[in-house]
């Protein structure tokens, strides 16, 4: 706003330089300035015309004009012509916009940025460019620039004063234009501020109405009485702004779930007491009765003296986010459970080799918890990866999986084998890898067992074939030895006749044979042949172990005796363990009947236990004779068979694992750890019996086998059923 004091100051400074004769004129100019200062609310067009008409009157001119300047585009836009100018000019369609470069003398005020006075317009002047047709004739001319912050903002001019224009005219014209421009700028600033305010309010309203929630201002009372609330309340609560503001239909507190009203109050009051912002999550009950989780953030608004005036904040629904978070947690838990339930070691690492994921099997295998392992270097927490980090780097660089199969463990005596697989992993632009380690020891041993079984099948077939081939000449030997003995020792008519024809005394021949022990040797050959035949027959019986011999009534005492005989003739056992020097003690219950079983498989069990006993007693002291007790005991539903030795016994920690596949205490290359596990399978699965071991410390080992006397229907072969 133009300051009235400033106008008066300008006026008094001006009047001090004039003499008394000019006072009436100055009073007229003062009145003009006062009237101008009162036009603060007048439209711009009214102000411009008032100033221009007053300028013409005060300078005693006939006409005038006022143009606003666009200095950047170098154009003038006429804002007003004085009334006289409109009457004196006969121009049709007076132009309103002029390029400065095309203007004549009246453009000099812009170019020179100072008032230009021409008291004789007829005098030739290079700046003159002539007047448009119909323009009023010009006798005298004065125009001046309105300079604002170093730039020309407007050009004003008057013309055709009867007397020459002087400095007084210039000063009062300048003063009048400056006063006008202050009003123009004030109006422009006011309009700009109003536009900015309007735009700001529009943006704020748009922003608040588009927010996914509601902004509010409320009182700090038990109802959270709303003074203002944005339109988002309708989507959030189902209530409009008018229904919540002032508690007209409902208070905001009534919308908070009853179970959480106290919690919300306490949390907000605690933060307000400390003049801190608050954040609270709770449930709302919408107008439709639906529960909705919301997140609210707000703070207290305080007066200059620190008194709480209101609370302002924002509330938005987080139900979808919470549901998504719960679903994500379910998926994470599912993934974690899947990873942790896998029997493989699964470990994830970043590009530096630091552990980022460590599953349950990794914990079980190493004894290191995930919380400790994560963030550590892989080789420091997983010794199995020692020397294998090259696989990890190769997988990350090639972006392809890398696998090494059937890798022996770091301790060969444990006989462990592993598969190592490394998968490349890219997460959020960062490279990494997932290492999977599978313990394939059992699979490797099963493969070896299958190969061994195939070999045994082949050997069994070979043994059976050899036994048949041996039986034929062996039968001939036994038969011919019998014939030879008969012809040499029997005094049959035919023998006596042939001896006489040969000139031999049969009695003398007998005397010779006795003295030379020939008959005894022949009997020894015969007995040895029978023994060899028995061995071959036992080999045939044992070779049938790998065939489906079927269930039959089995005499356990005969089976034990035959198996002992096989063990005694086992060349490897005889050579290594001197089985012939082991004392066999038989304690059979004579009342025991036959039991249903597969003789070949039971014989395999007994032979395995006898071999183990013989090997265990190799370490007995010299003064302790190795001995094996074979017992058969009758029980109500079972026949108990015991095989006991007086070897060093079985330690407790070994007894817990003795029937597990591939478990052995023998040095590598001596045992496979399959003998007792196969025996356990034959007894418990094939014959539905039980097998256990007892071993008092240092007092030998006793294996107890119980075989059922009666076979259950489920065990019968399908071929045996009608």
XYZ file of C-alpha atoms in Angstrom:
722
model
C 0.000 0.000 0.000
C 1.225 3.517 -0.842
C 2.247 5.202 2.408
C 0.428 8.540 2.956
C 3.298 9.835 5.084
C 5.649 9.181 2.201
C 3.427 11.214 -0.103
C 3.291 14.073 2.374
C 7.073 13.969 2.791
C 7.521 14.104 -0.946
C 5.046 16.949 -1.092
C 6.684 19.040 1.629
C 10.138 18.528 0.134
C 8.767 19.722 -3.137
C 6.857 22.705 -1.782
C 9.907 23.973 0.088
C 11.509 24.763 -3.267
C 8.645 26.793 -4.652
C 7.429 30.195 -3.890
C 4.097 31.168 -2.432
C 2.472 31.687 -5.865
C 2.439 27.967 -6.545
C 0.665 26.908 -3.335
C -2.775 26.655 -4.897
C -1.417 24.412 -7.643
C 0.462 22.302 -5.124
C -2.695 21.938 -3.071
C -4.410 20.613 -6.152
C -1.573 18.141 -6.730
C -1.681 17.148 -3.061
C -5.373 16.429 -3.381
C -4.589 14.234 -6.411
C -2.009 12.288 -4.422
C -4.394 11.898 -1.493
C -7.139 10.671 -3.805
C -4.642 8.272 -5.410
C -3.575 6.859 -2.031
C -7.210 6.117 -1.238
C -7.603 3.917 -4.341
C -5.970 0.857 -2.797
C -9.030 -1.326 -3.476
C -9.832 0.197 -6.879
C -9.410 -1.873 -10.072
C -6.192 -1.397 -11.986
C -7.966 0.090 -14.997
C -9.633 2.765 -12.834
C -6.327 3.701 -11.222
C -4.565 3.975 -14.575
C -7.219 6.211 -16.099
C -7.372 8.408 -12.989
C -3.624 8.930 -12.963
C -3.446 9.603 -16.686
C -6.278 12.140 -16.609
C -4.732 13.883 -13.588
C -1.349 13.955 -15.317
C -2.926 15.684 -18.328
C -4.740 18.147 -16.045
C -1.773 18.926 -13.771
C 0.607 19.438 -16.678
C -2.064 21.417 -18.559
C -1.680 19.084 -21.520
C -4.269 18.189 -24.086
C -3.751 14.439 -24.148
C -1.727 11.607 -22.679
C -1.066 7.893 -22.779
C 0.268 5.129 -20.459
C 1.921 1.872 -21.596
C 3.291 -1.038 -19.621
C 6.663 -2.278 -20.687
C 7.831 -5.869 -21.289
C 11.541 -5.244 -21.334
C 12.481 -8.821 -22.120
C 10.314 -8.875 -25.251
C 10.963 -5.148 -25.918
C 7.298 -4.298 -26.474
C 4.959 -1.637 -25.093
C 1.321 -2.385 -24.334
C -0.993 0.648 -24.092
C -2.939 0.519 -20.867
C -4.863 3.810 -21.301
C -5.354 6.872 -23.516
C -6.536 10.089 -21.966
C -10.105 11.200 -22.765
C -8.856 14.103 -24.934
C -6.582 11.792 -26.869
C -9.513 9.598 -27.716
C -11.441 12.642 -28.938
C -8.587 14.345 -30.828
C -7.314 11.252 -32.648
C -9.229 10.277 -35.718
C -7.309 6.941 -35.952
C -9.366 3.838 -36.465
C -8.382 0.744 -34.507
C -5.687 2.399 -32.464
C -2.878 -0.144 -31.979
C -2.349 -1.344 -28.408
C 1.038 -3.107 -28.744
C 4.211 -1.461 -30.098
C 7.662 -2.783 -30.630
C 10.142 -0.443 -28.975
C 12.463 -0.520 -31.956
C 9.650 0.824 -34.120
C 8.802 3.763 -31.822
C 10.046 7.277 -32.395
C 10.646 10.044 -29.874
C 8.311 8.602 -27.302
C 10.446 5.386 -27.282
C 13.530 7.415 -26.356
C 12.445 7.425 -22.706
C 12.875 3.654 -22.708
C 16.125 3.647 -24.651
C 17.709 6.401 -22.569
C 15.912 5.459 -19.304
C 15.203 9.111 -18.477
C 12.458 11.697 -19.108
C 12.465 13.099 -22.668
C 10.987 16.610 -23.257
C 10.376 17.952 -26.777
C 8.960 21.500 -26.631
C 9.068 22.027 -30.427
C 7.945 18.874 -32.145
C 8.336 20.435 -35.573
C 12.135 20.625 -35.242
C 13.723 17.823 -37.259
C 14.993 14.941 -35.080
C 16.543 11.671 -36.277
C 14.541 9.776 -33.604
C 11.241 10.874 -35.103
C 9.470 8.273 -37.234
C 6.308 10.104 -38.024
C 2.774 9.779 -36.817
C 0.153 7.320 -37.985
C -2.576 8.626 -40.263
C -5.388 10.242 -38.287
C -3.183 10.807 -35.258
C -3.715 14.182 -33.503
C -0.961 16.706 -34.350
C 1.831 16.983 -31.762
C 3.247 20.427 -30.817
C 5.022 19.609 -27.589
C 5.706 16.221 -26.014
C 6.996 14.876 -22.706
C 7.367 11.226 -21.808
C 9.187 9.465 -19.002
C 10.026 5.905 -17.902
C 8.820 4.280 -14.677
C 11.948 2.481 -13.519
C 11.547 -0.356 -10.994
C 14.628 -2.235 -9.680
C 16.724 -1.027 -12.608
C 14.246 -1.972 -15.312
C 11.703 0.076 -17.235
C 8.255 -1.045 -16.057
C 6.115 1.536 -17.895
C 6.229 4.547 -20.249
C 3.909 7.544 -19.672
C 3.543 10.570 -21.876
C 1.620 13.869 -22.227
C 1.457 16.273 -25.146
C 0.447 19.708 -26.443
C 0.835 21.970 -23.407
C 0.369 25.606 -24.446
C 3.581 26.635 -22.698
C 6.843 24.680 -22.802
C 7.238 21.758 -20.440
C 9.667 22.489 -17.594
C 11.295 20.689 -14.685
C 8.205 21.249 -12.557
C 6.154 19.304 -15.028
C 8.730 16.553 -15.056
C 8.803 16.350 -11.237
C 5.025 16.275 -10.713
C 4.571 13.854 -13.605
C 7.284 11.600 -12.150
C 5.805 11.853 -8.640
C 2.378 10.957 -9.930
C 3.682 7.962 -11.923
C 5.677 6.655 -8.944
C 2.609 6.888 -6.719
C 0.591 5.039 -9.312
C 3.200 2.318 -9.700
C 3.269 1.677 -5.958
C -0.435 0.961 -6.126
C 0.073 -1.227 -9.216
C 2.761 -3.275 -7.495
C 0.693 -3.518 -4.336
C -2.254 -4.843 -6.319
C -0.025 -7.212 -8.242
C 1.568 -8.506 -5.048
C -1.821 -8.879 -3.432
C -3.172 -10.730 -6.454
C -0.068 -12.905 -6.530
C -0.419 -13.712 -2.840
C -4.094 -14.464 -3.271
C -3.324 -16.713 -6.222
C -0.572 -18.440 -4.300
C -2.844 -18.886 -1.301
C -5.627 -20.176 -3.482
C -3.235 -22.567 -5.256
C -1.776 -23.671 -1.939
C -5.247 -24.326 -0.553
C -6.167 -26.182 -3.725
C -3.046 -28.337 -3.555
C -3.551 -29.012 0.142
C -7.191 -29.963 -0.410
C -6.224 -32.213 -3.344
C -3.407 -33.792 -1.363
C -5.525 -34.399 1.725
C -8.442 -35.763 -0.268
C -6.162 -38.124 -2.172
C -4.327 -39.388 0.885
C -4.974 -43.095 1.695
C -6.446 -42.132 5.030
C -7.578 -39.048 6.884
C -5.865 -35.999 8.302
C -7.375 -34.488 11.414
C -7.236 -31.859 14.130
C -8.887 -32.783 17.395
C -9.143 -31.819 21.032
C -7.337 -33.718 23.720
C -10.460 -35.080 25.397
C -11.876 -38.539 26.019
C -13.946 -38.349 22.826
C -11.054 -37.103 20.667
C -13.528 -34.448 19.513
C -12.685 -33.621 15.907
C -12.387 -29.961 14.882
C -11.336 -30.809 11.347
C -11.180 -34.042 9.408
C -10.355 -34.724 5.756
C -12.636 -36.474 3.305
C -10.648 -39.694 3.691
C -12.722 -40.396 6.800
C -15.506 -41.822 4.630
C -13.315 -44.543 3.108
C -11.550 -45.188 6.397
C -14.488 -45.308 8.806
C -17.638 -45.228 6.716
C -18.606 -41.894 8.351
C -18.475 -38.546 6.533
C -16.621 -35.516 7.879
C -19.872 -33.875 9.010
C -20.831 -36.967 11.013
C -17.571 -37.052 13.003
C -16.648 -33.360 13.389
C -18.050 -32.060 16.686
C -19.277 -35.589 17.546
C -22.457 -34.897 15.584
C -23.234 -38.560 14.909
C -20.350 -40.361 16.557
C -17.167 -39.503 18.370
C -13.892 -40.798 17.038
C -13.214 -42.569 20.325
C -16.415 -44.594 19.808
C -14.896 -45.941 16.586
C -11.818 -47.304 18.375
C -12.148 -50.958 19.378
C -13.181 -51.141 23.064
C -10.241 -53.421 23.866
C -7.779 -50.765 22.669
C -9.318 -47.435 23.720
C -7.338 -47.327 26.958
C -4.096 -48.279 25.221
C -4.542 -45.493 22.636
C -5.306 -42.917 25.342
C -2.317 -43.884 27.481
C 0.092 -43.883 24.531
C -1.031 -40.464 23.257
C -1.031 -38.880 26.722
C 2.447 -40.222 27.436
C 3.860 -38.655 24.257
C 2.002 -35.351 24.756
C 3.374 -35.096 28.288
C 6.862 -35.340 26.824
C 5.957 -33.116 23.852
C 6.922 -35.912 21.478
C 5.203 -37.220 18.352
C 3.265 -40.441 18.833
C 2.694 -43.504 16.662
C 0.030 -46.045 17.571
C -1.513 -49.056 15.831
C -5.002 -50.195 16.778
C -8.337 -51.431 15.450
C -11.271 -49.333 14.306
C -14.863 -50.523 14.008
C -16.308 -49.041 10.814
C -19.881 -47.935 10.268
C -20.521 -51.312 8.627
C -19.256 -53.088 11.757
C -16.050 -54.315 10.156
C -12.785 -54.357 12.122
C -9.950 -52.492 10.462
C -6.342 -52.117 11.596
C -5.067 -48.515 11.388
C -1.768 -46.729 11.865
C -1.865 -43.245 13.389
C 0.871 -40.661 13.733
C 0.345 -37.265 15.331
C 1.634 -34.644 17.731
C 0.439 -31.929 20.024
C 0.099 -28.320 18.798
C 1.170 -25.800 21.441
C 0.660 -22.061 21.922
C 3.480 -19.575 22.380
C 3.276 -20.045 26.152
C 3.486 -23.852 25.824
C -0.200 -24.655 26.333
C -1.655 -27.554 24.333
C -4.137 -26.198 21.801
C -5.003 -29.303 19.781
C -3.700 -32.576 18.359
C -3.001 -32.923 14.657
C -2.168 -36.093 12.813
C -2.920 -38.664 10.175
C -4.679 -42.058 10.297
C -4.452 -44.712 7.578
C -5.555 -48.311 7.177
C -2.875 -51.000 7.460
C -5.178 -54.033 7.350
C -4.021 -55.045 3.869
C -0.397 -54.533 4.811
C -0.811 -56.598 7.975
C -2.582 -59.339 6.043
C 0.177 -59.282 3.431
C 2.784 -59.314 6.199
C 1.095 -62.278 7.857
C 0.967 -64.076 4.520
C 4.629 -63.258 3.953
C 5.480 -64.597 7.402
C 3.548 -67.768 6.626
C 5.513 -68.183 3.404
C 8.770 -67.448 5.220
C 7.894 -69.990 7.911
C 6.930 -72.525 5.253
C 10.179 -71.929 3.386
C 12.149 -72.110 6.626
C 10.390 -75.346 7.627
C 11.060 -76.853 4.211
C 14.716 -75.869 4.363
C 15.101 -77.088 7.950
C 13.269 -80.358 7.315
C 15.581 -81.339 4.490
C 18.101 -84.071 5.369
C 20.770 -82.136 3.497
C 23.051 -79.425 4.809
C 21.916 -76.176 3.171
C 24.055 -73.079 3.584
C 23.819 -69.768 1.718
C 26.811 -67.435 1.397
C 27.410 -64.001 -0.081
C 30.107 -63.074 -2.574
C 32.686 -62.777 0.213
C 31.959 -66.273 1.488
C 30.104 -65.076 4.599
C 27.222 -67.280 5.752
C 23.759 -65.745 5.262
C 21.596 -68.862 5.785
C 22.215 -71.932 7.949
C 19.613 -74.707 8.140
C 18.795 -77.191 10.909
C 20.802 -80.038 9.370
C 23.847 -77.743 9.306
C 23.305 -77.160 13.033
C 22.937 -80.895 13.679
C 26.007 -81.789 11.643
C 28.342 -79.147 13.081
C 26.818 -78.425 16.475
C 26.940 -74.728 15.580
C 23.736 -72.707 15.879
C 22.557 -70.518 13.006
C 22.770 -67.348 15.104
C 26.513 -67.913 15.542
C 27.245 -69.228 12.043
C 25.580 -66.396 10.124
C 28.066 -63.664 9.327
C 31.057 -65.996 9.710
C 33.294 -67.247 6.903
C 32.027 -70.570 5.549
C 35.271 -72.486 6.024
C 35.456 -71.387 9.665
C 32.097 -72.924 10.599
C 31.776 -75.779 8.078
C 34.990 -77.854 7.972
C 33.490 -80.071 5.238
C 34.003 -77.136 2.840
C 37.704 -76.850 3.590
C 39.527 -76.653 0.281
C 36.292 -76.530 -1.717
C 35.661 -72.769 -1.875
C 36.770 -72.889 -5.494
C 33.435 -74.583 -6.260
C 31.608 -71.605 -4.764
C 33.572 -69.078 -6.806
C 33.134 -71.149 -9.973
C 29.350 -71.312 -9.503
C 29.083 -67.549 -8.927
C 31.308 -66.647 -11.876
C 29.730 -69.104 -14.347
C 26.185 -68.629 -13.033
C 25.772 -72.419 -13.247
C 25.608 -75.155 -10.628
C 28.761 -77.083 -9.768
C 28.662 -80.617 -8.345
C 31.168 -83.113 -6.970
C 29.874 -86.575 -6.192
C 31.006 -89.330 -3.846
C 33.651 -87.231 -2.099
C 35.320 -89.049 0.810
C 35.096 -87.355 4.206
C 38.061 -85.648 5.804
C 38.488 -88.633 8.176
C 38.753 -91.810 6.038
C 38.502 -94.045 9.080
C 34.877 -92.983 9.448
C 34.090 -94.161 5.931
C 31.859 -91.181 5.142
C 30.956 -90.044 1.624
C 29.284 -86.791 0.503
C 27.792 -85.117 -2.556
C 28.642 -81.388 -2.815
C 26.416 -79.181 -4.997
C 26.773 -75.391 -5.292
C 23.980 -73.330 -6.864
C 24.527 -69.690 -7.954
C 22.253 -67.147 -6.281
C 21.543 -63.525 -7.234
C 19.552 -61.458 -4.718
C 18.928 -57.723 -5.117
C 21.782 -57.501 -7.596
C 24.284 -59.155 -5.249
C 25.864 -62.502 -6.147
C 25.957 -65.409 -3.747
C 25.619 -69.180 -3.632
C 23.714 -71.981 -1.931
C 25.744 -75.019 -0.870
C 24.003 -78.378 -0.506
C 25.859 -81.238 1.172
C 24.302 -84.718 1.172
C 25.608 -87.588 3.292
C 25.509 -90.469 0.787
C 27.428 -92.938 2.960
C 24.441 -95.276 3.243
C 23.770 -95.086 -0.473
C 27.397 -95.852 -1.283
C 27.382 -98.826 1.085
C 24.088 -100.044 -0.348
C 25.608 -99.859 -3.799
C 28.626 -101.765 -2.519
C 26.318 -104.256 -0.829
C 24.391 -104.734 -4.072
C 27.640 -105.298 -5.919
C 28.706 -107.709 -3.194
C 25.339 -109.447 -3.377
C 25.717 -109.821 -7.121
C 29.195 -111.181 -6.559
C 27.895 -113.577 -3.925
C 25.140 -114.710 -6.249
C 27.744 -115.399 -8.883
C 29.990 -117.125 -6.385
C 27.030 -119.103 -5.057
C 26.206 -120.292 -8.528
C 29.861 -121.058 -9.164
C 30.113 -122.946 -5.878
C 27.012 -124.965 -6.679
C 28.367 -125.815 -10.111
C 31.761 -126.763 -8.710
C 30.102 -128.857 -6.003
C 28.188 -130.813 -8.635
C 31.357 -131.256 -10.692
C 33.317 -132.391 -7.625
C 30.567 -134.741 -6.499
C 30.823 -136.901 -9.626
C 34.548 -137.858 -9.412
C 34.325 -137.892 -5.614
C 31.548 -140.465 -5.837
C 33.698 -142.553 -8.136
C 36.614 -142.356 -5.730
C 34.497 -143.435 -2.758
C 32.895 -146.251 -4.725
C 36.209 -147.516 -6.128
C 37.880 -147.383 -2.702
C 35.033 -149.519 -1.379
C 35.539 -152.010 -4.243
C 39.313 -152.139 -3.707
C 38.879 -152.721 0.021
C 36.290 -155.415 -0.663
C 38.490 -157.263 -3.136
C 41.527 -157.103 -0.890
C 39.951 -158.036 2.398
C 36.827 -160.076 1.790
C 37.378 -163.851 1.533
C 34.717 -164.231 -1.079
C 34.787 -167.166 -3.460
C 35.770 -164.937 -6.367
C 38.628 -163.320 -4.380
C 39.957 -166.694 -3.222
C 39.805 -168.087 -6.751
C 41.680 -165.136 -8.277
C 44.342 -165.250 -5.512
C 44.906 -168.969 -6.057
C 45.200 -168.528 -9.812
C 47.780 -165.836 -9.164
C 49.772 -168.117 -6.851
C 48.989 -166.040 -3.790
C 47.961 -167.212 -0.384
C 44.930 -165.171 0.659
C 45.896 -165.413 4.316
C 49.440 -164.314 3.532
C 47.994 -161.370 1.578
C 45.921 -160.373 4.578
C 48.953 -160.611 6.801
C 50.880 -158.349 4.435
C 48.073 -155.813 4.177
C 47.783 -155.619 7.951
C 51.504 -155.304 8.487
C 51.770 -152.512 5.892
C 48.614 -150.734 7.127
C 47.108 -150.787 3.701
C 43.624 -151.579 4.926
C 43.848 -148.744 7.387
C 44.940 -146.355 4.625
C 42.101 -147.490 2.425
C 39.633 -146.907 5.247
C 41.165 -143.427 5.760
C 40.742 -142.653 2.063
C 37.131 -143.824 2.284
C 36.417 -141.703 5.371
C 38.137 -138.680 3.834
C 36.050 -139.092 0.720
C 32.874 -139.230 2.799
C 34.018 -136.130 4.667
C 34.699 -134.323 1.393
C 31.259 -135.344 0.171
C 29.709 -133.950 3.338
C 31.561 -130.652 2.825
C 30.328 -130.413 -0.746
C 26.774 -131.144 0.417
C 27.034 -128.371 3.021
C 28.328 -125.995 0.357
C 25.302 -126.822 -1.771
C 22.995 -126.165 1.164
C 24.666 -122.800 1.885
C 24.605 -121.760 -1.765
C 20.830 -122.126 -1.601
C 20.771 -119.184 0.878
C 20.487 -116.794 -2.043
C 17.570 -118.735 -3.491
C 13.952 -118.727 -2.392
C 14.140 -121.962 -0.437
C 10.832 -121.312 1.334
C 9.774 -122.014 4.883
C 10.081 -125.530 6.242
C 10.254 -127.304 9.566
C 13.792 -126.762 10.766
C 15.615 -128.676 13.493
C 17.787 -126.061 15.108
C 20.120 -128.587 16.755
C 20.954 -130.201 13.397
C 21.283 -126.753 11.822
C 23.727 -125.639 14.527
C 25.819 -128.813 14.132
C 25.960 -128.540 10.340
C 26.937 -124.844 10.528
C 29.733 -125.623 13.017
C 31.013 -128.189 10.542
C 30.933 -125.609 7.750
C 32.807 -123.142 9.960
C 35.393 -125.811 10.795
C 36.015 -126.392 7.081
C 36.003 -122.703 6.106
C 39.563 -122.326 4.821
C 39.839 -118.594 5.520
C 38.353 -118.937 8.996
C 40.471 -122.010 9.692
C 43.631 -120.221 8.597
C 43.067 -116.851 10.262
C 41.243 -117.755 13.451
C 42.280 -121.401 14.010
C 38.623 -122.371 14.440
C 39.670 -125.967 14.994
C 41.232 -124.920 18.325
C 37.986 -123.375 19.633
C 36.131 -125.565 22.080
C 32.481 -125.936 21.116
C 30.132 -126.540 24.058
C 26.607 -127.664 23.141
C 23.720 -127.233 25.579
C 20.554 -128.344 23.755
C 17.107 -128.890 25.275
C 16.045 -132.339 23.975
C 12.346 -131.456 24.193
C 12.532 -128.753 21.518
C 10.524 -129.455 18.381
C 11.274 -128.126 14.907
C 10.425 -124.478 14.156
C 9.180 -122.980 10.879
C 12.048 -121.213 9.128
C 14.311 -120.911 6.130
C 17.337 -123.090 6.916
C 19.698 -121.397 4.469
C 19.075 -117.930 5.892
C 19.264 -119.118 9.523
C 22.506 -120.902 8.694
C 23.868 -117.609 7.342
C 23.041 -115.937 10.679
C 24.701 -118.675 12.750
C 27.803 -118.791 10.549
C 28.205 -115.011 10.794
C 28.000 -115.139 14.615
C 30.532 -118.001 14.756
C 32.970 -116.094 12.524
C 32.599 -112.944 14.645
C 33.179 -114.967 17.831
C 36.291 -116.608 16.373
C 37.746 -113.241 15.317
C 36.885 -111.627 18.671
C 38.704 -114.386 20.640
C 41.959 -113.964 18.725
C 42.955 -111.437 21.374
C 42.351 -113.814 24.303
C 45.285 -114.405 26.669
C 47.294 -117.571 25.909
C 46.176 -119.221 29.108
C 42.482 -118.673 28.244
C 41.141 -121.371 25.948
C 38.734 -119.938 23.346
C 35.267 -121.422 23.737
C 31.813 -121.018 22.191
C 28.581 -122.118 23.875
C 25.665 -123.147 21.698
C 22.352 -123.291 23.570
C 18.770 -124.113 22.707
C 16.187 -123.255 25.353
C 12.452 -123.935 25.161
C 10.130 -121.008 25.965
C 6.307 -120.835 25.817
C 6.026 -119.256 22.356
C 9.631 -119.169 21.196
C 12.758 -121.245 20.937
C 15.697 -119.306 22.318
C 19.025 -119.875 20.609
C 22.167 -118.506 22.250
C 25.663 -118.218 20.811
C 28.133 -117.069 23.453
C 31.902 -116.651 23.415
C 34.500 -115.863 26.060
C 36.150 -113.082 24.100
C 36.696 -109.454 25.237
C 32.985 -108.558 24.973
C 31.160 -105.606 23.408
C 31.413 -102.120 24.997
C 28.149 -100.397 25.870
C 28.596 -97.617 23.287
C 29.096 -100.242 20.579
C 26.101 -102.352 21.663
C 23.783 -99.389 20.929
C 24.855 -99.387 17.264
C 25.861 -102.999 16.679
C 22.896 -103.860 14.446
C 23.047 -100.639 12.387
C 23.995 -101.025 8.714
C 27.656 -100.329 7.916
C 28.645 -100.001 11.567
C 31.857 -101.897 12.278
C 34.702 -101.787 14.767
C 37.008 -103.676 12.415
C 39.792 -101.885 10.536
C 39.068 -100.539 7.043
C 39.121 -103.330 4.480
C 38.375 -106.074 6.999
C 34.645 -105.663 7.599
C 31.746 -103.998 5.793
C 29.471 -103.574 8.798
C 26.705 -105.504 7.057
C 26.936 -108.959 8.671
C 25.037 -108.255 11.882
C 22.558 -105.874 10.222
C 21.687 -108.549 7.621
C 21.440 -111.156 10.386
C 19.136 -108.853 12.365
C 16.963 -108.423 9.282
C 16.758 -112.181 8.674
C 15.727 -112.887 12.266
C 13.310 -109.975 12.825
C 11.783 -109.424 9.377
C 11.999 -112.803 7.625
C 11.274 -114.955 10.726
C 9.384 -112.423 12.923
C 11.735 -113.136 15.796
C 13.993 -111.067 18.009
C 17.750 -110.633 18.234
C 19.741 -108.974 20.995
C 23.182 -108.967 22.545
C 24.336 -109.164 26.151
C 27.890 -108.440 27.141
C 28.998 -107.901 30.733
C 32.183 -105.859 30.655
C 35.154 -108.073 29.796
C 33.146 -111.338 29.991
C 32.468 -112.190 26.365
C 29.422 -111.623 24.180
C 26.127 -113.516 24.110
C 23.820 -113.194 21.108
C 20.237 -114.261 21.886
C 17.886 -115.200 19.050
C 14.208 -116.012 19.658
C 12.309 -117.764 16.869
C 8.515 -118.225 17.055
C 7.269 -121.821 17.286
C 4.195 -121.123 15.179
C 4.122 -119.112 11.992
C 1.375 -116.454 11.776
C -0.968 -116.434 8.746
C 0.609 -113.192 7.515
C 3.941 -115.022 7.178
C 2.644 -117.873 5.066
C 3.710 -117.980 1.449
C 0.909 -117.317 -1.036
C 1.737 -120.635 -2.713
C 0.918 -122.478 0.521
C -2.652 -121.107 0.655
C -5.555 -122.772 -1.049
